[in-house]
Amino acid sequence: MKLVRFLVKLRSETVTVELKNGTVAHGTVVGVDHSMNIHLKGVKLELRGRNPTKLQALSIRGSTVRYVLLPDSLALDSLLVDDGLRPRRTTNPDRAPGVASGRIGRGRGRGRGRGGGRGRGRR
């Protein structure tokens, strides 16, 4: 299971997030997106060398996260169950795999449709 998929399941849990610059944020998870951006509410933000600050909401960029500390009361067994891969949707199950649909190889070339193409002017 990917880490991001696990973090998405932490909605409404209270977690502590430590950032790469040493800042620590403690709050309730509102949501996590696929870039691992974490959105918290009711946040206590502790910047390194400064007094803690309380914020209503905070969004943390995923690439700046060093750790996500989980509460001891969290039931990891139920969260770590993988939902499995979703079956792929096929547009037309009767079509043979690898067969392209529509027109093939139109590219930019020397088009002859409306406008006369990309030639050497009008002849």
Coordinates of C-alpha atoms in Angstrom, one line a residue, residues 1-13 29 31-38 68 70 75-84:
M1 CA 0.0 0.0 0.0
K2 CA 1.3 3.4 -0.9
L3 CA 1.9 5.9 1.9
V4 CA -0.4 8.5 0.4
R5 CA -3.3 6.0 0.3
F6 CA -2.7 5.3 4.0
L7 CA -2.6 9.0 4.9
V8 CA -5.9 9.6 3.1
K9 CA -7.5 7.2 5.5
L10 CA -6.4 9.3 8.5
R11 CA -9.3 11.8 8.0
S12 CA -10.5 13.2 11.4
E13 CA -7.5 11.7 13.3
V29 CA -6.5 15.8 9.6
G31 CA -7.8 15.7 4.2
V32 CA -4.8 14.4 2.3
D33 CA -4.5 14.7 -1.5
H34 CA -2.5 12.6 -3.9
S35 CA 0.6 14.9 -3.7
M36 CA 0.7 14.1 0.0
N37 CA -0.4 17.7 0.9
I38 CA -1.9 17.5 4.4
V68 CA 3.7 12.0 10.5
L70 CA 0.2 8.8 14.7
A75 CA -6.3 1.0 15.0
L76 CA -3.5 0.3 12.4
D77 CA -4.8 -3.2 11.5
S78 CA -8.0 -1.8 10.0
L79 CA -6.2 1.1 8.2
L80 CA -3.5 -1.0 6.7
V81 CA -5.9 -3.3 4.9
D82 CA -5.3 -2.7 1.2
D83 CA -8.4 -2.0 -0.8
G84 CA -6.7 -3.7 -3.7

